[in-house]
Coordinates of C-alpha atoms and ligand atoms in Angstrom, one line a residue:
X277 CA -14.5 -1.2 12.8
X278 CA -16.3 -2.9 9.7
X279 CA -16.2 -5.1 7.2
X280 CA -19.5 -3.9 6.3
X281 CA -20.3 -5.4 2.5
X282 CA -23.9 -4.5 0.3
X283 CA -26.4 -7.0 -1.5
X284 CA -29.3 -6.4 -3.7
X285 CA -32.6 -6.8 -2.1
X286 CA -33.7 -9.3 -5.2
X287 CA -30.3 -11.8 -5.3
X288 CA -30.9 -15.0 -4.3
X289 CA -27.3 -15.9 -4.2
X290 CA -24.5 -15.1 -1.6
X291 CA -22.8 -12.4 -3.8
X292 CA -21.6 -9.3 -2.3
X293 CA -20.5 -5.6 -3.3
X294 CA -18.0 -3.2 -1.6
X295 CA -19.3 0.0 -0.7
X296 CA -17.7 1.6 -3.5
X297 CA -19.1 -0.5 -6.0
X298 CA -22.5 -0.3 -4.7
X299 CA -22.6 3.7 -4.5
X300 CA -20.6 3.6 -8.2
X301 CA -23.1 1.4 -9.7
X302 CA -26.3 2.3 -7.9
X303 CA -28.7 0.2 -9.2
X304 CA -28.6 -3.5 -9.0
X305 CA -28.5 -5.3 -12.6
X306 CA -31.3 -7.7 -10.8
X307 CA -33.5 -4.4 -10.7
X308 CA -33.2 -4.5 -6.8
X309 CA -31.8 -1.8 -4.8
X310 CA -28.3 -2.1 -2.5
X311 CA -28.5 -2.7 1.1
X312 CA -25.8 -3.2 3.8
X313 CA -26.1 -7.1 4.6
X314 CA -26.5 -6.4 8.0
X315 CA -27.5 -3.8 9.8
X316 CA -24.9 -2.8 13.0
X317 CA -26.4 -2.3 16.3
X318 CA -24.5 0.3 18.2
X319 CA -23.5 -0.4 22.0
X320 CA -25.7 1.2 24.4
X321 CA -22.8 3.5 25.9
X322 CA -23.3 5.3 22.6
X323 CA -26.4 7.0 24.4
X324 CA -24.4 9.2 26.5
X325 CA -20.8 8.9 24.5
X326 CA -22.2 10.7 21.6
X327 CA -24.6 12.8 23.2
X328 CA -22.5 15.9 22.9
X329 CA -20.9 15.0 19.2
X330 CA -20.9 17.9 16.6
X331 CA -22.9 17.2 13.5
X332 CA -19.8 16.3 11.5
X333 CA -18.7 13.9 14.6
X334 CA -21.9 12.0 14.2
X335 CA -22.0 11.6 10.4
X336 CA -18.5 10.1 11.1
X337 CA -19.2 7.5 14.0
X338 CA -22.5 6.3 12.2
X339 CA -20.6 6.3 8.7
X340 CA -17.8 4.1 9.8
X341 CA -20.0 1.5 10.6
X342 CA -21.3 1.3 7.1
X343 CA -17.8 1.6 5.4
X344 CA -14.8 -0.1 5.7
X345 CA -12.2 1.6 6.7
X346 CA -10.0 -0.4 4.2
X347 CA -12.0 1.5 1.6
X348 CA -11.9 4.8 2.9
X349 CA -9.6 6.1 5.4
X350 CA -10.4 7.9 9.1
X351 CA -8.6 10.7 7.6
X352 CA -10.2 11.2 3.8
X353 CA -13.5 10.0 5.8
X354 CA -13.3 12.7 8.6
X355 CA -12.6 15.3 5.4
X356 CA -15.0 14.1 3.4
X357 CA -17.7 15.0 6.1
X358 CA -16.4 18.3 6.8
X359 CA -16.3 19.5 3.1
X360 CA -19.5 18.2 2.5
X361 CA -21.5 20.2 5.3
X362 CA -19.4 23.5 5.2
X363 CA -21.7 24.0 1.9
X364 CA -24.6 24.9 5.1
X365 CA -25.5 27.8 6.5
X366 CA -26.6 26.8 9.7
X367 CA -23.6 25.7 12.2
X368 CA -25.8 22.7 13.4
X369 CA -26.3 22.1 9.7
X370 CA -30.0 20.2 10.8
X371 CA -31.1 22.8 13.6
X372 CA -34.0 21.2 15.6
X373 CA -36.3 24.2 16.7
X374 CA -39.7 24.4 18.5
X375 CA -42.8 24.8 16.7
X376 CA -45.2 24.1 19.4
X377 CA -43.4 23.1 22.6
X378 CA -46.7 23.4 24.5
X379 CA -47.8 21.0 22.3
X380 CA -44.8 18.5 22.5
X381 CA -44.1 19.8 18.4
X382 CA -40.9 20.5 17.1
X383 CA -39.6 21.3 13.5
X384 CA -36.1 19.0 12.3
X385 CA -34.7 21.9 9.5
X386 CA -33.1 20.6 6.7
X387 CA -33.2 23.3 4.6
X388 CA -30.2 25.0 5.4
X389 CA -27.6 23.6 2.3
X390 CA -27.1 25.3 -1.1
X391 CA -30.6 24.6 -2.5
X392 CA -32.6 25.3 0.5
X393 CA -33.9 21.7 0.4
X394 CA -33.1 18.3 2.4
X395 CA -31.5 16.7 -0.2
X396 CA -28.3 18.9 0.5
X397 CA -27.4 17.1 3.4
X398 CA -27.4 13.7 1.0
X399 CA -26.1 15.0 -2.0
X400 CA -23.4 17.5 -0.5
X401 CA -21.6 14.1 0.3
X402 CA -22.7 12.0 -2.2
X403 CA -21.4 14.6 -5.0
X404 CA -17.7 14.6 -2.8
X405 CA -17.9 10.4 -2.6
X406 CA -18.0 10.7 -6.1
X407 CA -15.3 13.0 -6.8
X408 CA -12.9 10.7 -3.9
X409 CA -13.8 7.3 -5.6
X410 CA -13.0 8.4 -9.1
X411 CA -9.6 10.5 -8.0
X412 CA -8.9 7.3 -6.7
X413 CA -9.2 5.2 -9.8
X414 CA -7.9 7.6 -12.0
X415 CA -4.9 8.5 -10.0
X416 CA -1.9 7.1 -12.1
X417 CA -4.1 7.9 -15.3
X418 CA -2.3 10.3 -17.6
X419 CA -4.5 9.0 -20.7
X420 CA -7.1 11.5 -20.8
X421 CA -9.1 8.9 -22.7
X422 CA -8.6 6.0 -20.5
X423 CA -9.1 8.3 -16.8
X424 CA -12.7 6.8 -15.5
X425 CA -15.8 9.3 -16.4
X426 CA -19.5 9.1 -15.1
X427 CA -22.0 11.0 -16.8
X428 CA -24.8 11.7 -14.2
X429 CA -28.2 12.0 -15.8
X430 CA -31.6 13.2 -14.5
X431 CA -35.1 13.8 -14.7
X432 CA -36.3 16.1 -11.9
X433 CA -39.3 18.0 -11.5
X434 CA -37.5 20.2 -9.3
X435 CA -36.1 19.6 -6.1
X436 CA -33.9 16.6 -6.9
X437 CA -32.3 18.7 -10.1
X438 CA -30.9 21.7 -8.2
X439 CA -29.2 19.8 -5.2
X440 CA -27.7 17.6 -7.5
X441 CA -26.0 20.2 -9.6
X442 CA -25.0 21.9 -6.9
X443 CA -23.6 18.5 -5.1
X444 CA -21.7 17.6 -8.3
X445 CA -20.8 21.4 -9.9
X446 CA -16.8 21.4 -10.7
X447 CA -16.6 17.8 -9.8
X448 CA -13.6 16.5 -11.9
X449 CA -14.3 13.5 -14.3
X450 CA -17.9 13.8 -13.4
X451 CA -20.6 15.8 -16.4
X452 CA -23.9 16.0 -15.2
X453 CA -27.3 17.0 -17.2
X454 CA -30.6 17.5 -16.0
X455 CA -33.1 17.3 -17.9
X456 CA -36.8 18.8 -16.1
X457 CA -40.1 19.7 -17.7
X458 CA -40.4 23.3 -19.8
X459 CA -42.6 25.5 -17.4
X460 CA -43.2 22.7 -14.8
X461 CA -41.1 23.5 -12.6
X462 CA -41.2 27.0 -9.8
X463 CA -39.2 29.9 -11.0
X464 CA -36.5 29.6 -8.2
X465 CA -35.8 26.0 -8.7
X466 CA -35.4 26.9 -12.8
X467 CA -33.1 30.2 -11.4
X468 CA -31.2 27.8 -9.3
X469 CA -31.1 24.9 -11.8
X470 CA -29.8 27.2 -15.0
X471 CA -27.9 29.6 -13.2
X472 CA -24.8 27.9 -12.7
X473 CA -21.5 28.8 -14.5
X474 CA -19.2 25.4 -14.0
X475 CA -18.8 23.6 -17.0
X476 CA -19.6 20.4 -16.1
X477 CA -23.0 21.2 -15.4
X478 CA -25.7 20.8 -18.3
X479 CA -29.3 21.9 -17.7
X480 CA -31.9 20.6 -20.6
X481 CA -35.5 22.3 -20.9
X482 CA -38.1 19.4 -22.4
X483 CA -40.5 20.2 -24.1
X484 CA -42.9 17.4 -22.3
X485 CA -43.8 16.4 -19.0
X486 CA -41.7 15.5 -15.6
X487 CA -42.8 11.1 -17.2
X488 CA -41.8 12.2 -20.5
X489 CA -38.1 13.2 -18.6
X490 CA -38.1 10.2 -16.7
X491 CA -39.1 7.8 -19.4
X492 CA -36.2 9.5 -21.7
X493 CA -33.7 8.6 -18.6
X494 CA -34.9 5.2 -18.1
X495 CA -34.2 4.7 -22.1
X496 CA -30.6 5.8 -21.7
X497 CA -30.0 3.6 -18.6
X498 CA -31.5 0.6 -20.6
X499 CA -29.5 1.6 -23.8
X500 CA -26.3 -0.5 -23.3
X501 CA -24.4 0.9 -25.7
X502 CA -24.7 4.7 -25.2
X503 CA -24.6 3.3 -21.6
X504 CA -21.3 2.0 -21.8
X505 CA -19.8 4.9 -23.6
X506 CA -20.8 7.3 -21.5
X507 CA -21.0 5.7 -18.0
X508 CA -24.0 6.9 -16.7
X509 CA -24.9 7.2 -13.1
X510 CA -27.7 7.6 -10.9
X511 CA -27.9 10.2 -8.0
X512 CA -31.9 9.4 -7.2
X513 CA -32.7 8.3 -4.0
X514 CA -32.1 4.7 -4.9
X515 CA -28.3 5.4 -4.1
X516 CA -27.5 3.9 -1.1
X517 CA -25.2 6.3 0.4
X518 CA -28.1 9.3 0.2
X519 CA -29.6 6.9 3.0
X520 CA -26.4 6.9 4.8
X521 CA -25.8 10.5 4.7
X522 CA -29.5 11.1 6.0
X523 CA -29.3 9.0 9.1
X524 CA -27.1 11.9 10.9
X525 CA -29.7 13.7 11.5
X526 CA -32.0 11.3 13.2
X527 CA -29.3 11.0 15.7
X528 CA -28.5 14.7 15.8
X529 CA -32.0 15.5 16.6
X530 CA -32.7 12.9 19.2
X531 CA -29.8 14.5 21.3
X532 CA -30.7 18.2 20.9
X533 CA -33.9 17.3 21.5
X534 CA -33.5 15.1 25.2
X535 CA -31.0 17.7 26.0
X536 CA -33.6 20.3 25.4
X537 CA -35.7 18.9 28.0
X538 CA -33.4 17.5 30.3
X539 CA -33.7 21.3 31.2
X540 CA -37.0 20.9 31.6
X541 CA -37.4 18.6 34.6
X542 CA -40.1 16.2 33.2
X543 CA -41.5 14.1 36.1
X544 CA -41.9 11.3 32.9
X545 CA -39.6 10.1 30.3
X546 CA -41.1 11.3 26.9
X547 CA -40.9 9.0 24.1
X548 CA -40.1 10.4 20.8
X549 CA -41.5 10.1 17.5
X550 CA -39.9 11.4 14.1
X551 CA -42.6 12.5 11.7
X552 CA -41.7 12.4 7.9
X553 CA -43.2 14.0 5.0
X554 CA -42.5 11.0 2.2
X555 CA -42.7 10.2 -1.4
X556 CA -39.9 8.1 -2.4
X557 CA -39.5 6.4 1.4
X558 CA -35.9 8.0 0.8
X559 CA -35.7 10.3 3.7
X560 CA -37.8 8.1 6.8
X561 CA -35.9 4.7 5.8
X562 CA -32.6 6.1 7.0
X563 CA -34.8 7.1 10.3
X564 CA -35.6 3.4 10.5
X565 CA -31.9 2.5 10.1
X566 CA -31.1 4.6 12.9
X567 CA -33.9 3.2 15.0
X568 CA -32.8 -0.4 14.1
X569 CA -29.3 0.6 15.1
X570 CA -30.7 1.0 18.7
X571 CA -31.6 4.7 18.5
X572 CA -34.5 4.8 20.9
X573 CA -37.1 6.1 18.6
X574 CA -41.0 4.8 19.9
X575 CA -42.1 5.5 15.9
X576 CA -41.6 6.9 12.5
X577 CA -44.5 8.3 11.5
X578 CA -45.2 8.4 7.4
X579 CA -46.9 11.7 6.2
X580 CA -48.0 10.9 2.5
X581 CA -50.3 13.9 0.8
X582 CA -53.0 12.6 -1.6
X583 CA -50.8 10.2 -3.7
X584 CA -50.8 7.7 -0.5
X585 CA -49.8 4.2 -1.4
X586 CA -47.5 4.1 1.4
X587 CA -50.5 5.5 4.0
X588 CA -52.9 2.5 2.3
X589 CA -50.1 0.2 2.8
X590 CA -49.7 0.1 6.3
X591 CA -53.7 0.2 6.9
X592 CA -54.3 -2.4 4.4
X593 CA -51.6 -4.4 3.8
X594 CA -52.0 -4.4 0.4
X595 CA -49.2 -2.4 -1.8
X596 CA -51.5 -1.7 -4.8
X597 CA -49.7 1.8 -6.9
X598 CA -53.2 3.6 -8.3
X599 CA -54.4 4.8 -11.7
X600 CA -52.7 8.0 -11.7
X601 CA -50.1 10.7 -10.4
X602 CA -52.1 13.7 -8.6
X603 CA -50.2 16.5 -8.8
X604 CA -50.5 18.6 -5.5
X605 CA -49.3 21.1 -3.5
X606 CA -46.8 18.9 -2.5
X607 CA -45.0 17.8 -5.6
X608 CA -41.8 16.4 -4.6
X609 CA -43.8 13.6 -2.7
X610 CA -46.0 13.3 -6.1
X611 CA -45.3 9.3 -7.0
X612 CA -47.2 6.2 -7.4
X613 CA -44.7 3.8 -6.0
X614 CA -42.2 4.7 -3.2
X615 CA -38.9 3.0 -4.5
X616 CA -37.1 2.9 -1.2
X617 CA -40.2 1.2 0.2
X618 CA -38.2 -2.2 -0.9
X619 CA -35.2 -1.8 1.0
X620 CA -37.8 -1.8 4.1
X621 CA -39.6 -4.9 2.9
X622 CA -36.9 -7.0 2.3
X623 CA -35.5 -6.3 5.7
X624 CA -38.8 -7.2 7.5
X625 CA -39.1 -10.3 5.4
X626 CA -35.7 -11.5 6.3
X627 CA -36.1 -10.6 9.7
X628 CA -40.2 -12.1 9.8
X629 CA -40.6 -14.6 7.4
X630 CA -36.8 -16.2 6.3
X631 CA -35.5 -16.5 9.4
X632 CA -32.5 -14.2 8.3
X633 CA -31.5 -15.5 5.3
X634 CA -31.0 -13.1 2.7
X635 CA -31.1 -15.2 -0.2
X636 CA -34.6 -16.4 0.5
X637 CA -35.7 -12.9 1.6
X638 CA -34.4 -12.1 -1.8
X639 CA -36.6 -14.4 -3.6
X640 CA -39.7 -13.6 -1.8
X641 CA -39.5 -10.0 -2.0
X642 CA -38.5 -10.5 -6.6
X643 CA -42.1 -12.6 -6.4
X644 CA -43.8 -9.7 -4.9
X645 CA -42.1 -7.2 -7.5
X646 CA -43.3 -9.1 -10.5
X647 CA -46.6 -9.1 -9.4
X648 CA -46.5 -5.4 -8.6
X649 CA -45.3 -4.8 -12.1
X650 CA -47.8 -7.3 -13.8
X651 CA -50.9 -6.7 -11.7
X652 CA -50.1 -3.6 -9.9
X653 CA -50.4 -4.7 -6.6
X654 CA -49.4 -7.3 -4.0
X655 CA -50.3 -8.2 -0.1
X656 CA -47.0 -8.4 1.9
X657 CA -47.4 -11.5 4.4
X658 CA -49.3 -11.0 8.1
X659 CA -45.7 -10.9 10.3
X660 CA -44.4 -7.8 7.8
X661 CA -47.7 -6.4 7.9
X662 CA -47.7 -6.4 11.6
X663 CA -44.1 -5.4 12.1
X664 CA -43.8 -2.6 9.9
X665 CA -46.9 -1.9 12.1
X666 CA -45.0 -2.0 15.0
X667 CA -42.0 0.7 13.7
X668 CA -44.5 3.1 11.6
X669 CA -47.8 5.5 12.1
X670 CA -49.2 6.8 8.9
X671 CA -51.1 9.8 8.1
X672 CA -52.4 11.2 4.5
X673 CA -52.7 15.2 4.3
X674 CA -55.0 16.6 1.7
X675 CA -54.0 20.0 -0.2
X676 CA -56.6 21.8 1.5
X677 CA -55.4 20.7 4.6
X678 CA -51.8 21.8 4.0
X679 CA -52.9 25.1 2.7
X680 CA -54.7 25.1 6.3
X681 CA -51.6 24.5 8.4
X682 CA -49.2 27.0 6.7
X683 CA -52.6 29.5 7.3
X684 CA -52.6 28.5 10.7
X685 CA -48.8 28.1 12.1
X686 CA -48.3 31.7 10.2
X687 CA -51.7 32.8 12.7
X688 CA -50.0 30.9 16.0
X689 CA -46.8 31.1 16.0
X690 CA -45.1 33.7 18.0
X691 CA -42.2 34.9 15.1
X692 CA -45.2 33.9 12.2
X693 CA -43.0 30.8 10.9
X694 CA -43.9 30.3 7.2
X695 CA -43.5 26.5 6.2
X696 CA -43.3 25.1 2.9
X697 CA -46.4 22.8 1.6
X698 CA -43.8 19.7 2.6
X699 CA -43.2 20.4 5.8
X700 CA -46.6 21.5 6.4
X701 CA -48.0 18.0 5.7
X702 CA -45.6 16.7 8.6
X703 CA -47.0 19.5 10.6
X704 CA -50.5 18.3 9.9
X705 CA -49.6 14.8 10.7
X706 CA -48.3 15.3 13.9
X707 CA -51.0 17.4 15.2
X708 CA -53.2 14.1 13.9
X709 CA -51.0 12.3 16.0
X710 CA -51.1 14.1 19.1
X711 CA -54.9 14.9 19.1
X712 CA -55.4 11.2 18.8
X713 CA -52.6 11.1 21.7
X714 CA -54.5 13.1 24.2
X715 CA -57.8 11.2 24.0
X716 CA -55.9 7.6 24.7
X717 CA -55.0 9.1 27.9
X718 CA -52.8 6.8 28.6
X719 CA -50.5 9.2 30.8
X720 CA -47.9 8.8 28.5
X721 CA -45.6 11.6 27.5
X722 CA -44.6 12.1 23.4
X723 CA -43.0 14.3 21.5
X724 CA -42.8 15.0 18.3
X725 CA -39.9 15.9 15.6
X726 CA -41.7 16.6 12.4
X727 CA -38.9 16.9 9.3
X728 CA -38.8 20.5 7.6
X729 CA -38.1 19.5 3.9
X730 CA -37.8 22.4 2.3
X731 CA -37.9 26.4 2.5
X732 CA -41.0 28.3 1.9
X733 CA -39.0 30.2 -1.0
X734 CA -39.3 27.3 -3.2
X735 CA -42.7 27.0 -3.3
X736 CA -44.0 30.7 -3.9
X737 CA -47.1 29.8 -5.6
X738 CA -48.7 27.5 -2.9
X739 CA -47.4 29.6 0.1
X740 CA -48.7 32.8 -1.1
X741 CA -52.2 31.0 -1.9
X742 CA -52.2 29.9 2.1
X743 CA -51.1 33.6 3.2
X744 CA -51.5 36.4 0.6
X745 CA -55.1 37.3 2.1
X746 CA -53.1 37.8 5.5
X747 CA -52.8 41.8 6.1
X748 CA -49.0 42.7 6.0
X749 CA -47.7 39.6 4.7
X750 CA -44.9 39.7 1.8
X751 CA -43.4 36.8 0.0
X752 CA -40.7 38.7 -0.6
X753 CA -40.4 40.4 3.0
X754 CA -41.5 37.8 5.0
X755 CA -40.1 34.6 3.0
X756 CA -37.5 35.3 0.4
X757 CA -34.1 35.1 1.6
X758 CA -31.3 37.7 0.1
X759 CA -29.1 34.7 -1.4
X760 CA -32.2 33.6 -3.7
X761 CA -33.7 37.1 -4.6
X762 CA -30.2 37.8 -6.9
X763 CA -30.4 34.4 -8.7
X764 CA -33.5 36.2 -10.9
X765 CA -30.6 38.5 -12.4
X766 CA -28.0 36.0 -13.3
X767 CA -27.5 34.5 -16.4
X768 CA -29.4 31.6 -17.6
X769 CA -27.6 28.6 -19.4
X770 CA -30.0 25.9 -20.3
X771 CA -30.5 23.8 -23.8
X772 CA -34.2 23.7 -25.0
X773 CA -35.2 20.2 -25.9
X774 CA -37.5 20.4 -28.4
X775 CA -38.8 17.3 -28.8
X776 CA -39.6 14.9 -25.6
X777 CA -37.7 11.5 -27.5
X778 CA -34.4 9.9 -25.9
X779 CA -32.8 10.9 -29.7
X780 CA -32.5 14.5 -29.3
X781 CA -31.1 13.8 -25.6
X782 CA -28.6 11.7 -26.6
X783 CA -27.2 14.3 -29.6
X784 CA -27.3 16.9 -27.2
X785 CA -25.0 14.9 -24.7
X786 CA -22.9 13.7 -27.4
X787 CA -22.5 16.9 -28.5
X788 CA -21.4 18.3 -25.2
X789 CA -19.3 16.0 -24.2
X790 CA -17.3 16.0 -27.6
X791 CA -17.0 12.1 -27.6
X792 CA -17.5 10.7 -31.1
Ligands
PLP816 C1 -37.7 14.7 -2.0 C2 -38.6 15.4 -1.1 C3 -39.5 14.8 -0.2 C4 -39.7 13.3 -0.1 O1 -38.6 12.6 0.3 P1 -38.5 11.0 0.0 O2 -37.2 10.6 0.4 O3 -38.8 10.9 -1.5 O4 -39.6 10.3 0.8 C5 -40.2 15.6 0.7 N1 -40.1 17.0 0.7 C6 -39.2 17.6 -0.2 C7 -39.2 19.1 -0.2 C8 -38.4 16.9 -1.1 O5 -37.6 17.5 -1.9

């Protein structure tokens, strides 16, 4: 069905990547990021043909259009899916649930895979992509030496660590280490992080900071030799198919949702908005490649907490990163500049300013980067201004306001639903949203689908702060579920780090993997 080939958002020439090659390699030698060089738009029939698709059906019809089937099967395609997403607990893998349907509010779970955070339903595939692509090459490979290896490495202060271990654990031909912050991170993402047995996972304690981790990664990416003897690869949010893999659910939720209130016998048509809680523009950019496919979304609305370059961007127009990281309640969205937030741009420059050519939308959007990286800011040109306008709300949540709405969904809600500090700044966003919606007045009707990024368990110390005071509540009752209470008991295996420098990293993965 497609012949669907990738560019980097800074080339300026008419060179092209497989699919393959642009997950395998992940980020672009020009310093841009991989995107598909066009984007499909789906036939309208797919409105009421995939209405009643399964999850996994979904995943499959909106995959095909991004890979070729040349490259990978129906049939390895179809099983790919399925192995990835029998990892969830939930049979509707991204269950879309009211939160306050009197309100027009509802909650999009994602927090239903291995790790209890929405980064499963990326990495779940992404780890089994892996795995397919280098069974591939190394098929006819008897040579242990010669068989293709990746060495996956890093920095996480949390969330990004434990779904990638558990998307890559017992991958063959694949070693992955971890490296996150001594006492940074919350107990149960350390349980979950160390507690794994398979071999091939490696979990290294720093003694530093989540930037000393990340600086210490970045060294070995730019360190060509240790680089090309180990391979390494990226599994952050810059990989292309993570985007993929997230735009399933955008779909999935716009049909349960309409079929919801089909049943409901609305006199009006309700438009529907998707509300994201975003640091790295990861997670709402595959929401505006689903809109841009034709899904009838009216808005993607950006929830940013107090680090809010994105939120300034869109009211400014200015992309300017600030002096510091605050670290919030909220610390998976903690980051000064939202990587993803390029893939966007170069799309609305093609599309606004170089008359869809990709090689000059490539050229503008490399001038902007330098002067982001030499003066820390730049002002994106009036038409992508006004379009990314035209696609996206913003809101900024403050801490105390996200301790606020876990306080009061816990008082409201009928079954005293306990949302984690990310979802909770969605939450607070779309309540923004539709205050601000019933004083226009405008007799329109919208709904909401705010994005549930993680479970409350992972977050202990910022849930209990909202709710401890609250007569009969228990973290352990109320929020922890059984699956995470026995992690405490298992065995830890993790390597202290003793000194933040790229040195000690490199001896410990030499010294792992046994390659000399
Ligand atoms: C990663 C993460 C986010 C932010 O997603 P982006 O794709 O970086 O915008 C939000 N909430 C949680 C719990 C996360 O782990």
């Amino acid at each position: 069905m497609s012949h669907q080939t990738y560019r980097s958002t800074r080339s300026t020439t008419d060179q092209t990547l497989s699919f393959e090659d642009a997950v395998m390699t992940g980020l672009a030698s020009d310093g841009g990021l991989f995107v598909p060089s066009t984007i499909p738009v789906l036939k309208s029939s797919f409105i009421t043909e995939w209405k009643d698709f399964s999850f996994q059906e979904l995943a499959f019809n909106i995959m095909r259009h991004y890979v070729a089937e040349s490259e990978i099967p129906n049939d390895d395609l179809h099983s790919l899916i399925d192995k990835s997403y029998s990892s969830f607990r939930s049979s509707a893998v991204t269950p879309t649930v009211p939160l306050d349907e009197k309100r027009g509010l509802y909650l999009l779970e994602l927090f239903h895979g291995p790790t209890y955070a929405f980064k499963d339903v990326a990495l779940q595939f992404v780890g089994n992509l892996f795995e397919y692509f280098l069974e591939r090459r190394n098929k006819l490979i008897e040579d242990e030496t010669k068989r293709t290896k990746i060495t996956v490495v890093g920095a996480t202060s949390g969330d990004t660590g434990s779904a990638a271990i558990y998307g890559l654990r017992g991958k063959k031909d694949v070693s992955v280490f971890i490296l996150y912050p001594k006492g940074r991170v919350s107990p149960i993402q350390e349980q979950q992080m160390t507690t794994v047995e398979d071999d091939n996972v490696h979990t290294l304690s720093v003694n530093g900071t989540f930037d000393d981790c990340q600086d210490i990664v970045k060294e070995l990416f730019g360190d060509e030799e240790f680089n090309s003897k180990y391979n390494i690869g990226a599994v952050n949010s810059i990989n292309w198919a993570r985007i993929l893999a997230q735009m399933t659910y955008y779909f999935y939720s716009y049909f349960q949702l309409v079929k919801r209130l089909e049943g409901q016998d609305n006199a009006i048509k309700p438009d529907i908005r998707f509300v994201v809680p975003s640091g790295n523009f990861g997670d709402i950019l595959a929401g505006f490649y689903a809109k841009s496919m034709g899904l009838p979304v009216d808005k993607l609305i950006i929830a940013t907490n107090e680090n809010d370059i994105l939120d300034r961007f869109l009211k400014s127009g200015k992309y300017e990163r600030s002096g510091e990281v605050k670290a919030t309640y909220s610390p998976a969205m903690d980051i000064l500049i939202s990587s993803n937030f390029e893939r966007l741009l170069w799309f609305l420059i093609r599309e606004r300013v170089a008359n869809q050519n990709s090689c000059e939308a490539g050229a503008i959007l490399s001038s902007w980067m330098k002067q982001l990286k030499s003066s820390g800011s730049f002002t994106a040109a009036d038409a992508v201004v006004k379009s990314a306008r035209e696609h996206f709300g913003s809101a900024r949540v403050t801490d105390a306001e996200t301790l606020q709405t876990i306080r009061d969904t816990y008082d409201t809600h009928p079954s005293k639903y306990v949302l984690d500090p990310h979802s909770a700044i969605g939450v607070k966003a779309s309540y923004d949203f539709i205050k601000s919606d019933s004083s226009n007045g405008d007799g329109r009707l919208v709904k909401y689908i705010s994005l549930a990024t993680a479970h409350p368990a992972k977050f202990a110390d910022v849930v209990d702060r909202a709710l401890s005071s609250v007569e009969g509540y228990s973290f352990e009752k109320d929020v922890l579920p059984e699956e995470l209470k026995v992690l405490a008991a298992k065995k830890k295996r993790v390597t202290h780090v003793d000194l933040a420098i790229s040195q000690r990293v490199k001896e410990v993965i030499a010294a792992k993997l046994h390659v000399h």
